[in-house]
XYZ file of C-alpha atoms in Angstrom:
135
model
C 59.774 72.410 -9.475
C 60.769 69.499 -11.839
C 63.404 71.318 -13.229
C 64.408 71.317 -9.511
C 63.922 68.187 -9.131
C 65.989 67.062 -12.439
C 68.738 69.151 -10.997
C 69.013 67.699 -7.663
C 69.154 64.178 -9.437
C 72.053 65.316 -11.804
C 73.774 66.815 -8.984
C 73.250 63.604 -6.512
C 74.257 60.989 -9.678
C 77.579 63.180 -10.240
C 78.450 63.348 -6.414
C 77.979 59.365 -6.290
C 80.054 58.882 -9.533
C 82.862 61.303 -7.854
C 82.566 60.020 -4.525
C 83.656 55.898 -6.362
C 87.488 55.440 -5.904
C 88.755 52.373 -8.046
C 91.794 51.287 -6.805
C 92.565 50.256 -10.625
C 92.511 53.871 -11.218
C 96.124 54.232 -9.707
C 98.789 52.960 -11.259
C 101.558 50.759 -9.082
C 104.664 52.513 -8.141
C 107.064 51.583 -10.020
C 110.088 52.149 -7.665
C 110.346 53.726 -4.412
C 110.620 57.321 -5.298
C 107.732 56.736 -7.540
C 105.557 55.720 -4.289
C 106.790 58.779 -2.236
C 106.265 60.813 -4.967
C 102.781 59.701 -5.890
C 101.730 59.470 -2.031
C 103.021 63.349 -1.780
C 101.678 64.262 -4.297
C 98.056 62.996 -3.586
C 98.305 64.533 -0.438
C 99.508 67.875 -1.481
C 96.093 68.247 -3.099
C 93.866 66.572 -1.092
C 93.467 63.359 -2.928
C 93.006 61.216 -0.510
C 91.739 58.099 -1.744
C 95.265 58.246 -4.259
C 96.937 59.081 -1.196
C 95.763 55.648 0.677
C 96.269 53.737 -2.056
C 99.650 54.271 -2.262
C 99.874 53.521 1.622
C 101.671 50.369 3.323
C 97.839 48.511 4.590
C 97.484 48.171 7.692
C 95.772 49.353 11.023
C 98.413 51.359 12.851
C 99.005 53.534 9.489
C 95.614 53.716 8.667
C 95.249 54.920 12.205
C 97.991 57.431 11.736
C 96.529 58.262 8.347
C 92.946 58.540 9.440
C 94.628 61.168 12.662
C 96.563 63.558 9.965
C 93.499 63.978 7.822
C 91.254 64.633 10.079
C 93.812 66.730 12.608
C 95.177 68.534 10.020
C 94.296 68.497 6.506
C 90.292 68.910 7.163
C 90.731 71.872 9.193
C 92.754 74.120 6.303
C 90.645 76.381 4.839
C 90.146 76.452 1.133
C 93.025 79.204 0.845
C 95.394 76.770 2.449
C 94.493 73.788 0.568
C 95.186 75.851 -2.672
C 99.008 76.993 -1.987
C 99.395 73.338 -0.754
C 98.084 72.275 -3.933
C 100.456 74.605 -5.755
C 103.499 73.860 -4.406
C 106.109 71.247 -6.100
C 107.677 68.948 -3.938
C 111.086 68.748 -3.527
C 112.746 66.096 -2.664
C 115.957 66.515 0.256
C 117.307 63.203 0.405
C 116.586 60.269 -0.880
C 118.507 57.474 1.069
C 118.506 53.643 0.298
C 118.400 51.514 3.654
C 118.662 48.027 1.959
C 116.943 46.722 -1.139
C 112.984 46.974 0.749
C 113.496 50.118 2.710
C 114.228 53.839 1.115
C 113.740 56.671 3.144
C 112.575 59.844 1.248
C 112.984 63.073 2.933
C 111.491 65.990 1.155
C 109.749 69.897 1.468
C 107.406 71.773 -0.608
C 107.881 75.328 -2.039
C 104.873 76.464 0.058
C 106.129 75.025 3.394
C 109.856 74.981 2.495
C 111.427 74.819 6.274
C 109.011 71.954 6.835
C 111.148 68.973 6.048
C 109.159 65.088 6.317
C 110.511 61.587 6.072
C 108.946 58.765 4.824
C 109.621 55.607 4.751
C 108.866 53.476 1.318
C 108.753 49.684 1.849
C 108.458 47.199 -0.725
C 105.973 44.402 0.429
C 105.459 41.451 -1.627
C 106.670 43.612 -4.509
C 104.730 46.577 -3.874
C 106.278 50.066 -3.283
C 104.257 51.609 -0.441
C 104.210 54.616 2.675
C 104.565 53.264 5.940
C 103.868 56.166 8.199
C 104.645 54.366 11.141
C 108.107 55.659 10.741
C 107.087 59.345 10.059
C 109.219 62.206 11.064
């Protein structure tokens, strides 16, 4: 029983730990490709909280955010989550709109006919997503 006990602590103290996200943890993009890349890749395996931080902050994408994960990347089953986790990402196009504004148009090797743009904006010097201009 108190080994039980012990265990359940352990268990509860590591899910806390894992469950902190420091944004200081992430490192700033350092361009825009850098933000597309490190918001795709976050979300390619499920790392959310890396995902959002590389996000543009504000209510209509978190909205937008908030709808994807729980529309479509909590309902993949564990198989799923795994090929999108193993695929690369590769990039399409990768077209400057003005010195703020790149839009990065890419595919992965699991879903490779599945093409996505994103918009990267640079806000008060800040590479981020702005999925308000998703498609």
């Amino acid at each position: 029983m108190k080994q039980n006990t012990l265990l359940l602590n352990a268990l509860l103290i590591t899910c806390l730990f894992g469950s902190c996200t420091n944004d200081a943890a992430f490192k700033k993009a350092e361009d825009a490709q850098d933000a597309g890349r490190e918001f795709i890749r976050a979300s390619l395996d499920g790392n959310m909280a890396k995902a959002e931080f590389y996000l543009l902050k504000d209510s209509t994408n978190q909205m937008i955010f908030d709808k994807w994960k729980n529309d479509f990347y909590n309902k993949l089953d564990t198989e799923e989550r795994m090929r999108f986790k193993d695929a690369n990402i590769l990039p399409v196009n990768i077209e400057t709109v003005n010195d703020s504004t790149v839009n990065y148009t890419y595919t992965n090797t699991y879903k490779n006919k599945d093409t996505t743009t994103v918009r990267i904006v640079k806000i008060n010097g800040e590479w981020l997503v702005d999925f308000k201009d998703i498609h």
